[in-house]
CSV table of C-alpha atoms in Angstrom, one decimal:
chain,number,residue,atom,x,y,z
A,1,MET,CA,-26.5,-15.7,26.3
A,2,ARG,CA,-24.8,-19.1,23.9
A,3,GLN,CA,-23.8,-17.3,21.0
A,4,ILE,CA,-25.3,-18.8,17.9
A,5,PRO,CA,-23.3,-20.8,16.0
A,6,VAL,CA,-22.3,-19.3,12.0
A,7,ILE,CA,-21.5,-21.8,9.5
A,8,ASP,CA,-19.8,-19.4,6.1
A,9,LEU,CA,-19.6,-21.4,3.0
A,10,PHE,CA,-17.2,-20.2,0.2
A,11,ALA,CA,-16.1,-18.1,2.7
A,12,GLY,CA,-13.7,-16.4,0.5
A,13,PRO,CA,-11.3,-14.2,3.1
A,14,GLY,CA,-14.5,-13.5,5.5
A,15,GLY,CA,-16.3,-10.4,4.6
A,16,LEU,CA,-20.0,-12.3,6.4
A,17,ASN,CA,-18.3,-13.9,8.7
A,18,GLU,CA,-16.8,-11.1,10.0
A,19,GLY,CA,-20.5,-8.9,9.8
A,20,PHE,CA,-21.9,-11.2,11.8
A,21,CYS,CA,-19.2,-12.8,14.4
A,22,SER,CA,-18.7,-8.2,15.8
A,23,LEU,CA,-22.5,-8.0,16.2
A,24,MET,CA,-23.2,-7.6,19.8
A,25,GLY,CA,-26.2,-8.1,22.1
A,26,ARG,CA,-26.6,-6.8,25.0
A,27,GLY,CA,-23.5,-7.0,28.3
A,28,ASP,CA,-21.1,-6.5,24.8
A,29,GLU,CA,-20.6,-9.4,24.0
A,30,ALA,CA,-21.2,-11.3,20.5
A,31,ILE,CA,-24.6,-12.3,18.5
A,32,PHE,CA,-22.9,-15.2,16.9
A,33,SER,CA,-20.0,-17.2,16.6
A,34,THR,CA,-18.6,-19.0,13.5
A,35,ALA,CA,-18.1,-22.7,14.3
A,36,ALA,CA,-17.4,-23.8,10.7
A,37,SER,CA,-15.7,-21.7,7.7
A,38,ILE,CA,-15.5,-23.3,4.4
A,39,GLU,CA,-13.2,-21.9,0.9
A,40,MET,CA,-11.2,-23.7,-1.4
A,41,ASP,CA,-8.6,-21.1,-1.8
A,42,PRO,CA,-5.6,-21.7,0.3
A,43,VAL,CA,-3.9,-18.6,0.7
A,44,ALA,CA,-8.6,-17.2,1.7
A,45,CYS,CA,-7.8,-19.9,3.5
A,46,LYS,CA,-4.9,-18.5,6.0
A,47,THR,CA,-6.5,-15.1,5.8
A,48,LEU,CA,-9.6,-16.8,7.4
A,49,ARG,CA,-7.3,-18.7,10.3
A,50,LEU,CA,-5.5,-16.2,11.0
A,51,ARG,CA,-8.8,-13.7,11.9
A,52,ALA,CA,-10.3,-16.4,13.6
A,53,ALA,CA,-7.6,-16.2,15.9
A,54,VAL,CA,-7.6,-12.6,16.3
A,55,ARG,CA,-11.2,-12.9,16.8
A,56,SER,CA,-10.5,-15.4,20.1
A,57,LEU,CA,-8.1,-13.1,22.0
A,58,ARG,CA,-10.3,-10.4,22.3
A,59,GLY,CA,-9.9,-11.7,26.3
A,60,SER,CA,-6.5,-11.6,25.4
A,61,GLU,CA,-5.5,-8.1,25.8
A,62,ARG,CA,-1.5,-9.2,25.8
A,63,ALA,CA,-1.7,-11.6,22.6
A,64,LEU,CA,-3.8,-9.0,20.7
A,65,GLN,CA,-1.7,-5.7,21.9
A,66,ARG,CA,1.4,-8.0,20.6
A,67,TYR,CA,-0.9,-9.0,16.5
A,68,LYS,CA,-1.0,-4.8,16.7
A,69,SER,CA,2.2,-4.8,17.7
A,70,VAL,CA,2.9,-7.3,14.3
A,71,LEU,CA,1.2,-5.1,12.0
A,72,ARG,CA,2.8,-1.3,13.3
A,73,GLY,CA,5.9,-3.5,11.8
A,74,GLU,CA,7.5,-3.8,16.0
A,75,THR,CA,8.0,-7.6,16.4
A,76,SER,CA,7.4,-10.5,14.0
A,77,TRP,CA,4.9,-13.0,13.2
A,78,GLU,CA,7.2,-15.2,15.7
A,79,ASP,CA,7.2,-13.1,18.5
A,80,PHE,CA,3.3,-13.4,18.0
A,81,THR,CA,2.5,-16.7,17.4
A,82,SER,CA,4.8,-18.4,20.7
A,83,ASP,CA,2.0,-16.1,22.4
A,84,HIS,CA,0.5,-18.6,24.7
A,85,ASP,CA,-2.7,-17.5,24.2
A,86,ALA,CA,-2.2,-16.3,20.1
A,87,GLN,CA,-1.4,-20.7,19.9
A,88,LYS,CA,-4.3,-21.6,21.8
A,89,ALA,CA,-6.1,-19.5,19.5
A,90,LEU,CA,-4.5,-20.9,16.0
A,91,ASP,CA,-5.0,-24.5,16.7
A,92,HIS,CA,-8.7,-23.2,17.3
A,93,ALA,CA,-8.9,-21.9,14.3
A,94,ASN,CA,-7.2,-24.8,12.2
A,95,GLY,CA,-10.2,-26.3,13.4
A,96,GLU,CA,-12.2,-24.0,12.4
A,97,VAL,CA,-11.6,-23.4,8.8
A,98,LEU,CA,-11.7,-26.0,6.6
A,99,GLU,CA,-9.7,-26.5,3.3
A,100,LEU,CA,-12.0,-28.1,0.9
A,101,GLU,CA,-13.8,-27.4,-2.8
A,102,LEU,CA,-17.2,-27.6,-2.2
A,103,GLY,CA,-18.5,-30.1,-5.4
A,104,PRO,CA,-20.3,-34.0,-5.1
A,105,GLU,CA,-16.8,-35.5,-4.5
A,106,ASN,CA,-16.6,-34.0,-1.9
A,107,ARG,CA,-19.8,-33.7,0.2
A,108,THR,CA,-19.5,-36.2,2.3
A,109,ARG,CA,-16.7,-34.6,4.3
A,110,ALA,CA,-18.1,-31.0,4.3
A,111,SER,CA,-21.3,-32.5,5.9
A,112,SER,CA,-19.1,-34.5,8.6
A,113,HIS,CA,-17.5,-31.1,9.1
A,114,ILE,CA,-19.9,-28.8,9.2
A,115,LYS,CA,-21.8,-31.9,11.7
A,116,GLY,CA,-18.5,-32.0,14.6
A,117,ALA,CA,-18.3,-28.3,14.0
A,118,LEU,CA,-22.1,-27.4,14.7
A,119,GLN,CA,-22.6,-31.0,17.8
A,120,ALA,CA,-19.3,-29.7,19.7
A,121,ARG,CA,-21.3,-26.0,20.2
A,122,SER,CA,-24.5,-28.9,21.0
A,123,ALA,CA,-26.5,-26.6,18.3
A,124,GLU,CA,-27.8,-29.8,16.1
A,125,GLY,CA,-31.5,-29.4,15.7
A,126,GLY,CA,-31.2,-26.5,17.4
A,127,LEU,CA,-31.0,-22.4,16.3
A,128,TRP,CA,-27.8,-21.7,14.1
A,129,VAL,CA,-27.0,-20.2,10.8
A,130,LEU,CA,-25.7,-20.6,7.1
A,131,ILE,CA,-24.0,-17.7,5.4
A,132,GLY,CA,-22.4,-17.6,2.1
A,133,GLY,CA,-22.4,-17.5,-1.0
A,134,PRO,CA,-21.9,-19.7,-4.8
A,135,PRO,CA,-18.4,-18.0,-6.6
A,136,CYS,CA,-20.4,-15.7,-9.4
A,137,GLN,CA,-17.9,-14.9,-12.6
A,138,ALA,CA,-20.0,-17.6,-15.1
A,139,TYR,CA,-23.6,-15.2,-14.1
A,140,SER,CA,-22.0,-12.0,-13.5
A,141,LEU,CA,-23.2,-9.5,-16.2
A,142,VAL,CA,-18.7,-9.1,-16.9
A,143,GLY,CA,-18.2,-12.3,-16.8
A,144,ARG,CA,-21.2,-12.9,-19.8
A,145,ALA,CA,-19.9,-10.1,-21.9
A,146,ARG,CA,-16.1,-12.5,-22.0
A,147,ARG,CA,-18.1,-15.4,-22.2
A,148,THR,CA,-20.9,-14.5,-24.3
A,149,ASN,CA,-19.1,-16.8,-27.5
A,150,ASP,CA,-17.2,-19.3,-25.2
A,151,PRO,CA,-19.4,-23.0,-26.3
A,152,ASP,CA,-18.7,-24.2,-23.0
A,153,PHE,CA,-20.0,-21.6,-20.8
A,154,GLU,CA,-23.7,-23.2,-20.3
A,155,ASP,CA,-21.9,-25.7,-18.9
A,156,ASP,CA,-19.4,-24.1,-17.2
A,157,VAL,CA,-19.5,-25.4,-13.3
A,158,LYS,CA,-20.0,-21.6,-12.1
A,159,HIS,CA,-23.7,-21.9,-13.2
A,160,PHE,CA,-24.8,-24.2,-10.4
A,161,LEU,CA,-22.4,-24.4,-7.3
A,162,PHE,CA,-25.4,-23.3,-5.3
A,163,ARG,CA,-26.6,-26.8,-5.8
A,164,GLU,CA,-24.1,-27.5,-2.6
A,165,TYR,CA,-25.0,-24.8,-1.5
A,166,LEU,CA,-28.4,-25.9,-1.7
A,167,ASP,CA,-27.9,-29.7,-0.6
A,168,ILE,CA,-26.6,-28.7,2.8
A,169,ILE,CA,-29.2,-26.7,2.8
A,170,ALA,CA,-31.4,-29.8,2.1
A,171,THR,CA,-28.5,-32.0,4.3
A,172,HIS,CA,-28.5,-30.0,7.7
A,173,ARG,CA,-32.5,-28.1,7.8
A,174,PRO,CA,-29.8,-24.9,9.1
A,175,PRO,CA,-33.5,-22.6,11.0
A,176,VAL,CA,-32.2,-19.6,9.2
A,177,PHE,CA,-30.0,-19.0,5.8
A,178,VAL,CA,-28.4,-16.3,4.0
A,179,MET,CA,-27.1,-16.5,0.8
A,180,GLU,CA,-25.2,-13.7,-1.4
A,181,ASN,CA,-25.0,-13.3,-5.2
A,182,VAL,CA,-25.0,-10.8,-7.8
A,183,LYS,CA,-27.0,-9.4,-9.4
A,184,GLY,CA,-26.3,-10.5,-13.5
A,185,LEU,CA,-28.5,-13.6,-11.6
A,186,LEU,CA,-31.7,-11.8,-11.8
A,187,SER,CA,-31.2,-11.9,-15.8
A,188,HIS,CA,-29.6,-15.3,-16.3
A,189,THR,CA,-31.2,-17.9,-18.4
A,190,HIS,CA,-30.4,-21.8,-18.2
A,191,ARG,CA,-30.8,-23.0,-21.8
A,192,GLY,CA,-34.0,-20.7,-22.7
A,193,GLN,CA,-35.6,-21.5,-17.7
A,194,ARG,CA,-34.5,-18.4,-15.7
A,195,LEU,CA,-32.3,-19.6,-13.5
A,196,PHE,CA,-33.9,-16.5,-10.6
A,197,SER,CA,-36.7,-18.7,-10.6
A,198,MET,CA,-35.4,-22.0,-10.5
A,199,ILE,CA,-33.1,-21.4,-7.2
A,200,LEU,CA,-36.2,-19.4,-5.1
A,201,ASP,CA,-38.0,-22.5,-6.7
A,202,ASP,CA,-34.9,-24.9,-5.0
A,203,LEU,CA,-34.2,-23.3,-2.4
A,204,ALA,CA,-38.2,-22.8,-0.9
A,205,ASN,CA,-38.5,-26.3,-1.7
A,206,ALA,CA,-35.4,-27.7,0.6
A,207,GLY,CA,-36.1,-29.8,3.1
A,208,GLU,CA,-38.9,-29.1,5.7
A,209,GLY,CA,-39.2,-25.1,2.8
A,210,TYR,CA,-38.6,-22.0,3.3
A,211,GLU,CA,-39.8,-19.0,3.4
A,212,ILE,CA,-37.3,-16.7,1.0
A,213,ARG,CA,-37.6,-12.2,2.3
A,214,SER,CA,-36.0,-10.0,1.7
A,215,PHE,CA,-33.5,-7.7,3.3
A,216,VAL,CA,-35.2,-4.5,2.0
A,217,VAL,CA,-38.5,-5.2,0.8
A,218,GLY,CA,-40.9,-5.7,3.1
A,219,ASP,CA,-44.7,-7.2,2.9
A,220,ASP,CA,-47.6,-7.9,5.4
A,221,SER,CA,-49.6,-9.7,3.1
A,222,SER,CA,-49.0,-12.4,3.0
A,223,ALA,CA,-46.7,-14.7,5.9
A,224,LEU,CA,-44.5,-16.1,2.2
A,225,PHE,CA,-43.3,-13.4,1.0
A,226,SER,CA,-45.3,-14.5,-2.4
A,227,GLY,CA,-45.5,-10.6,-3.9
A,228,LEU,CA,-41.7,-9.9,-3.6
A,229,SER,CA,-40.7,-9.5,-7.2
A,230,PRO,CA,-37.1,-10.6,-7.6
A,231,GLY,CA,-35.3,-6.8,-7.9
A,232,ASP,CA,-36.7,-7.0,-4.5
A,233,TYR,CA,-34.3,-9.1,-2.9
A,234,VAL,CA,-31.3,-6.6,-4.3
A,235,ILE,CA,-29.2,-4.7,-2.3
A,236,ARG,CA,-27.7,-1.2,-2.7
A,237,ALA,CA,-24.7,-1.4,-0.4
A,238,GLU,CA,-24.2,2.3,-1.0
A,239,GLU,CA,-27.4,2.7,0.8
A,240,TYR,CA,-26.2,1.3,3.6
A,241,GLY,CA,-23.9,3.3,4.6
A,242,VAL,CA,-20.6,1.2,2.1
A,243,PRO,CA,-18.8,3.5,0.0
A,244,GLN,CA,-19.6,1.7,-2.7
A,245,ARG,CA,-22.2,1.0,-5.5
A,246,ARG,CA,-22.1,-3.0,-5.1
A,247,HIS,CA,-25.5,-4.0,-5.7
A,248,ARG,CA,-26.0,-8.2,-4.9
A,249,VAL,CA,-29.0,-10.2,-4.0
A,250,ILE,CA,-28.9,-11.8,-1.0
A,251,LEU,CA,-31.4,-14.0,0.2
A,252,LEU,CA,-32.8,-14.4,3.0
A,253,GLY,CA,-34.1,-18.1,4.5
A,254,VAL,CA,-36.2,-18.6,7.3
A,255,ARG,CA,-37.3,-22.3,7.7
A,256,ARG,CA,-41.0,-23.4,7.6
A,257,ASP,CA,-41.2,-25.0,10.7
A,258,ILE,CA,-40.0,-22.6,13.5
A,259,SER,CA,-41.1,-19.8,14.9
A,260,ALA,CA,-39.5,-16.7,13.5
A,261,ALA,CA,-40.0,-13.4,13.6
A,262,ARG,CA,-41.4,-11.3,10.6
A,263,SER,CA,-37.9,-9.7,9.2
A,264,LYS,CA,-36.9,-6.1,10.3
A,265,ILE,CA,-35.8,-4.4,7.0
A,266,LEU,CA,-32.3,-3.0,6.6
A,267,GLN,CA,-32.0,1.4,7.7
A,268,PRO,CA,-31.0,3.3,5.0
A,269,SER,CA,-28.6,5.8,6.1
A,270,THR,CA,-25.8,8.4,4.5
A,271,THR,CA,-24.0,7.5,1.6
A,272,PRO,CA,-19.9,8.4,2.5
A,273,ASN,CA,-17.8,8.8,-0.8
A,274,VAL,CA,-14.3,7.9,-1.8
A,275,GLU,CA,-13.0,10.5,-0.4
A,276,ASP,CA,-14.6,10.1,3.5
A,277,VAL,CA,-12.6,6.9,3.9
A,278,ILE,CA,-9.5,7.1,1.9
A,279,GLY,CA,-8.9,10.8,1.4
A,280,HIS,CA,-6.9,11.1,4.5
A,281,LEU,CA,-3.9,8.1,4.3
A,282,PRO,CA,-1.1,8.9,2.9
A,283,ARG,CA,0.4,9.6,0.1
A,284,ILE,CA,2.4,7.5,-1.6
A,285,ARG,CA,3.1,7.5,-5.4
A,286,SER,CA,3.2,4.5,-7.8
A,287,ARG,CA,6.2,2.1,-8.6
A,288,ILE,CA,7.9,2.1,-12.0
A,289,SER,CA,7.2,-1.3,-13.7
A,290,PRO,CA,9.9,-3.4,-13.7
A,291,ALA,CA,11.5,-2.1,-10.7
A,292,ARG,CA,14.8,-1.6,-12.5
A,293,GLN,CA,13.9,1.7,-14.2
A,294,ASP,CA,11.9,2.8,-10.1
A,295,GLY,CA,13.3,5.9,-9.0
A,296,TRP,CA,12.1,9.2,-8.0
A,297,ASP,CA,13.6,10.4,-10.4
A,298,ALA,CA,12.2,8.5,-13.0
A,299,TRP,CA,8.8,8.9,-11.3
A,300,ARG,CA,8.7,12.8,-11.4
A,301,GLU,CA,9.5,12.6,-15.6
A,302,ILE,CA,7.2,10.7,-15.8
A,303,ARG,CA,4.2,11.9,-13.8
A,304,ASN,CA,5.2,15.4,-15.5
A,305,ALA,CA,4.7,14.3,-18.7
A,306,GLY,CA,1.3,12.9,-17.9
A,307,LEU,CA,-0.2,15.5,-16.2
A,308,GLN,CA,1.3,18.9,-18.5
A,309,THR,CA,-0.5,16.3,-21.4
A,310,ALA,CA,-3.8,16.9,-19.5
A,311,GLY,CA,-3.0,20.5,-19.1
A,312,VAL,CA,-2.4,21.0,-15.7
A,313,ALA,CA,0.4,23.6,-14.0
A,314,LYS,CA,3.8,22.5,-12.8
A,315,GLY,CA,3.1,24.1,-9.0
A,316,TYR,CA,0.6,21.1,-8.8
A,317,ARG,CA,2.8,18.8,-7.3
A,318,PRO,CA,1.6,17.7,-3.4
A,319,ARG,CA,4.3,16.2,-1.1
A,320,LEU,CA,4.3,12.4,-1.1
A,321,THR,CA,5.8,10.1,1.1
A,322,GLU,CA,8.0,7.2,-0.5
A,323,THR,CA,6.8,3.9,2.4
A,324,GLY,CA,3.8,2.3,2.4
A,325,TRP,CA,3.8,2.6,5.8
A,326,ALA,CA,2.4,5.3,7.8
A,327,LEU,CA,3.2,4.3,11.4
A,328,GLY,CA,2.9,6.7,15.8
A,329,GLY,CA,-0.6,8.2,14.5
A,330,PRO,CA,-4.3,7.1,13.5
A,331,ALA,CA,-6.5,6.4,10.5
A,332,PRO,CA,-8.4,9.2,10.6
A,333,VAL,CA,-11.8,8.6,8.8
A,334,GLY,CA,-13.1,12.1,6.6
A,335,ARG,CA,-16.8,11.9,8.4
A,336,ASP,CA,-17.8,10.9,12.0
A,337,GLY,CA,-19.5,8.7,12.6
A,338,GLU,CA,-20.6,4.9,12.4
A,339,LEU,CA,-18.4,3.6,10.0
A,340,GLU,CA,-14.9,5.2,10.8
A,341,HIS,CA,-15.5,4.1,14.4
A,342,TRP,CA,-16.1,0.2,12.2
A,343,LEU,CA,-13.0,1.1,10.7
A,344,THR,CA,-10.5,2.1,13.5
A,345,LYS,CA,-12.2,0.5,16.0
A,346,ALA,CA,-9.0,-2.2,16.6
A,347,GLY,CA,-7.2,1.7,17.5
A,348,ILE,CA,-3.5,-0.5,15.6
A,349,ARG,CA,-2.1,3.5,14.9
A,350,ALA,CA,-0.5,2.2,12.0
A,351,ILE,CA,-1.8,1.4,8.0
A,352,VAL,CA,-1.1,-1.7,6.5
A,353,GLN,CA,-1.4,-2.8,2.9
A,354,HIS,CA,-0.5,0.9,2.4
A,355,GLU,CA,1.7,0.1,-0.7
A,356,ALA,CA,1.2,1.5,-4.3
A,357,ARG,CA,2.0,-1.2,-6.9
A,358,GLY,CA,4.3,-1.8,-10.1
A,359,HIS,CA,2.6,-0.3,-13.4
A,360,MET,CA,4.9,0.2,-17.2
A,361,VAL,CA,5.5,3.5,-17.8
A,362,THR,CA,3.0,3.9,-20.6
A,363,ASP,CA,0.1,3.2,-17.9
A,364,LEU,CA,1.1,5.7,-15.1
A,365,MET,CA,0.9,8.5,-17.5
A,366,ARG,CA,-2.3,7.8,-18.5
A,367,TYR,CA,-3.1,7.3,-14.7
A,368,ALA,CA,-1.6,10.9,-14.3
A,369,TYR,CA,-3.3,12.2,-17.6
A,370,LEU,CA,-6.7,10.5,-17.0
A,371,SER,CA,-7.1,11.9,-13.2
A,372,ALA,CA,-6.0,15.2,-13.7
A,373,LYS,CA,-9.2,15.5,-16.5
A,374,ALA,CA,-11.2,14.0,-13.6
A,375,THR,CA,-10.1,17.1,-11.5
A,376,THR,CA,-12.3,19.2,-13.7
A,377,GLY,CA,-15.0,16.3,-14.5
A,378,THR,CA,-14.2,15.7,-17.9
A,379,THR,CA,-14.5,12.1,-18.2
A,380,VAL,CA,-12.0,10.8,-21.0
A,381,LYS,CA,-12.7,7.2,-22.9
A,382,LEU,CA,-9.9,4.8,-24.2
A,383,GLY,CA,-10.7,6.0,-28.1
A,384,GLN,CA,-10.5,9.2,-26.4
A,385,LEU,CA,-7.3,9.9,-25.6
A,386,PRO,CA,-3.8,11.8,-27.0
A,387,GLU,CA,-2.9,9.8,-29.9
A,388,ALA,CA,0.7,9.5,-27.9
A,389,LEU,CA,-1.9,7.3,-25.0
A,390,ILE,CA,-3.7,4.8,-26.8
A,391,PRO,CA,-3.1,1.4,-26.0
A,392,ASN,CA,-1.8,-0.2,-28.9
A,393,HIS,CA,-5.2,-2.5,-29.6
A,394,ALA,CA,-6.2,-3.2,-32.9
A,395,ASN,CA,-9.7,-2.0,-31.7
A,396,ALA,CA,-8.7,0.7,-28.7
A,397,ARG,CA,-9.1,3.3,-30.9
A,398,SER,CA,-13.3,2.7,-30.9
A,399,LEU,CA,-15.3,4.5,-29.6
A,400,ASP,CA,-19.1,1.5,-29.5
A,401,ALA,CA,-15.3,-0.8,-28.9
A,402,PRO,CA,-16.3,-3.1,-25.7
A,403,PHE,CA,-15.4,-1.9,-22.2
A,404,THR,CA,-14.3,1.6,-23.7
A,405,ASP,CA,-13.8,2.8,-19.7
A,406,ARG,CA,-11.3,-0.2,-19.0
A,407,PHE,CA,-9.7,3.4,-17.6
A,408,ARG,CA,-11.4,4.9,-15.1
A,409,VAL,CA,-10.7,7.2,-12.4
A,410,GLN,CA,-12.5,7.3,-9.1
A,411,ALA,CA,-14.3,9.6,-8.2
A,412,TRP,CA,-13.5,11.5,-5.1
A,413,LYS,CA,-17.5,12.7,-4.0
A,414,THR,CA,-19.0,9.6,-5.1
A,415,PRO,CA,-19.3,5.9,-3.5
A,416,SER,CA,-16.6,4.4,-6.0
A,417,THR,CA,-17.5,1.7,-8.5
A,418,THR,CA,-17.2,-1.9,-7.4
A,419,ILE,CA,-15.3,-3.4,-6.4
A,420,THR,CA,-14.1,-7.1,-8.0
A,421,SER,CA,-11.8,-9.3,-7.9
A,422,HIS,CA,-10.0,-8.4,-11.4
A,423,ILE,CA,-8.4,-5.6,-9.5
A,424,SER,CA,-5.9,-8.3,-8.9
A,425,LYS,CA,-5.1,-7.9,-13.1
A,426,ASP,CA,-3.9,-4.7,-13.3
A,427,GLY,CA,-5.1,-1.7,-11.9
A,428,HIS,CA,-7.0,0.3,-14.9
A,429,TYR,CA,-11.1,0.9,-13.5
A,430,TYR,CA,-9.7,2.1,-9.4
A,431,ILE,CA,-7.3,5.3,-10.7
A,432,HIS,CA,-7.0,7.0,-7.6
A,433,PRO,CA,-7.9,10.6,-8.0
A,434,ASP,CA,-5.4,12.5,-6.5
A,435,PRO,CA,-3.1,13.0,-9.5
A,436,SER,CA,0.2,14.2,-8.2
A,437,GLN,CA,0.4,10.3,-6.6
A,438,MET,CA,-0.2,8.4,-10.2
A,439,ARG,CA,-1.1,5.6,-8.9
A,440,SER,CA,-4.2,3.3,-8.6
A,441,PHE,CA,-6.2,1.7,-5.5
A,442,THR,CA,-3.6,0.1,-2.3
A,443,VAL,CA,-4.7,-2.9,-1.7
A,444,ARG,CA,-5.9,-1.6,2.2
A,445,GLU,CA,-8.3,1.9,0.3
A,446,ALA,CA,-9.8,-1.2,-1.6
A,447,ALA,CA,-10.1,-3.3,1.8
A,448,ARG,CA,-11.3,0.3,3.3
A,449,LEU,CA,-14.2,0.6,0.1
A,450,GLN,CA,-14.9,-2.8,1.5
A,451,THR,CA,-15.3,-1.5,4.8
A,452,PHE,CA,-12.6,-3.7,6.9
A,453,PRO,CA,-11.9,-2.8,9.2
A,454,ASP,CA,-7.4,-1.6,10.0
A,455,ASP,CA,-6.3,-4.0,11.3
A,456,TYR,CA,-7.9,-6.9,8.8
A,457,PHE,CA,-5.0,-8.6,7.3
A,458,PHE,CA,-5.2,-10.6,4.3
A,459,CYS,CA,-2.1,-13.3,3.6
A,460,GLY,CA,-0.3,-14.5,0.6
A,461,ASN,CA,1.5,-12.0,-2.2
A,462,ARG,CA,-0.5,-8.6,-3.1
A,463,THR,CA,-1.8,-9.9,-6.1
A,464,GLN,CA,-3.5,-12.6,-3.8
A,465,GLN,CA,-4.7,-9.9,-1.4
A,466,TYR,CA,-6.5,-7.6,-4.0
A,467,HIS,CA,-8.7,-11.1,-5.5
A,468,GLN,CA,-9.3,-12.0,-1.7
A,469,VAL,CA,-10.9,-8.3,-0.9
A,470,GLY,CA,-12.5,-7.7,-3.7
A,471,ASN,CA,-13.6,-11.6,-3.9
A,472,ALA,CA,-15.5,-10.3,-0.4
A,473,VAL,CA,-19.1,-9.4,0.6
A,474,PRO,CA,-17.9,-5.7,2.9
A,475,PRO,CA,-18.2,-6.4,6.3
A,476,TYR,CA,-19.9,-3.3,7.7
A,477,LEU,CA,-23.1,-4.3,5.5
A,478,ALA,CA,-22.9,-8.0,6.9
A,479,LEU,CA,-23.4,-6.4,10.7
A,480,GLN,CA,-26.5,-5.3,9.4
A,481,LEU,CA,-27.8,-8.5,7.7
A,482,ALA,CA,-26.6,-10.0,10.7
A,483,GLU,CA,-28.9,-7.9,12.9
A,484,VAL,CA,-31.9,-8.6,10.7
A,485,VAL,CA,-30.8,-12.8,11.1
A,486,ALA,CA,-30.6,-11.9,15.7
A,487,GLY,CA,-34.3,-10.4,14.8
A,488,VAL,CA,-35.5,-13.2,13.6
A,489,LEU,CA,-34.2,-15.4,15.7
A,490,GLY,CA,-35.4,-13.2,18.5
A,491,VAL,CA,-32.0,-12.6,19.7
A,492,SER,CA,-32.2,-8.6,20.0
A,493,ALA,CA,-28.5,-6.4,19.7
């Protein structure tokens, strides 16, 4: 079977891409393959290229084993890239990924890249899929709260990047497209008009026109799916096997002139929690910032002070490991099932990018205090902290100040809150629930909550890695979206 090409716009580190390219059909062959990814962030492009190369090495066991050896720290990146098959795969990936900021000034270049990628797959005029989501910070609920008084907010370019997506739809006429964005899009207005209604109208009337379908609500009464309400396009990821409360608008566009099957919808599944996916990872201690103050003795003193303030007994001191690498063993997930297989299927026998970042002493004490309180079921707002732990902010003591939950412990027994790119700035909203570790989530923990497989490596420094993870669509959710799209195109997974 010929693979169906995928064009990925605003690709980020490749979450949507990973899900689509992981969907297998008969004979255990991938149904979709990436023809092109377009992304403006140069570091995310490095991640995309590496993953594209790894994906194309599925037939070369030698090169794949060398890649896994790199992740385990047993060999160097130079050894991996010197492999003939790896070199060939990396060359292919360089042609697949285009570093480009989509906008009016770059439309010709983007269009040329897409056209060339489709022609190379003999797919121009045939079956292919467009996926992606324009950057969403401008109309996310948090973004709008932060920028209410910004005079430039109404004209922010990020409001209108969906027009670039629309232009590509109108120019290249994909048989099917998948567009992802934040839930805040539903309530956002621009100059008095509902932006979501404008987007639906524009998408429905692009080219020959599209049916805009829901992934979670079917409508047997209308071929045009006109009976759907805006909320019917919201996907709550935790209802579909993702250990995270992530609510996103995801649209399924089907060109009206193609013979498309009626859409199936996503099937709800058991909701995993934080403990299921990160509870069995190696315990590691946080780092003290600045680094010159770091050390086991200083760290223990800070932790003990924080726990004592919270009233925790001195005997509560589980064993920790100094390193962020855990070699020589499997990477277990607490609950058996499909998600466990998805995360660990590569069998790399290591946990990579699982290293705690540094925090100021005052923040570490807050982390210890808040996580210890959370073990008793107590949630503490910013203004309710002990006097010594309240930040030196003008409104920190006010219980009605905005973002009073800016320090938040993620609970073991529930899905996490939404992993966003803000995790790259600090870890205050992503405090690990184990008081003995006194830290925020690592890159790997955030990646697991986003359902990235354990062999998915994020390029760049740690801040850039966090940013990529937070900007992604959960690949395990994308896998399920891909299955719905395959069904629309008449292909069985």
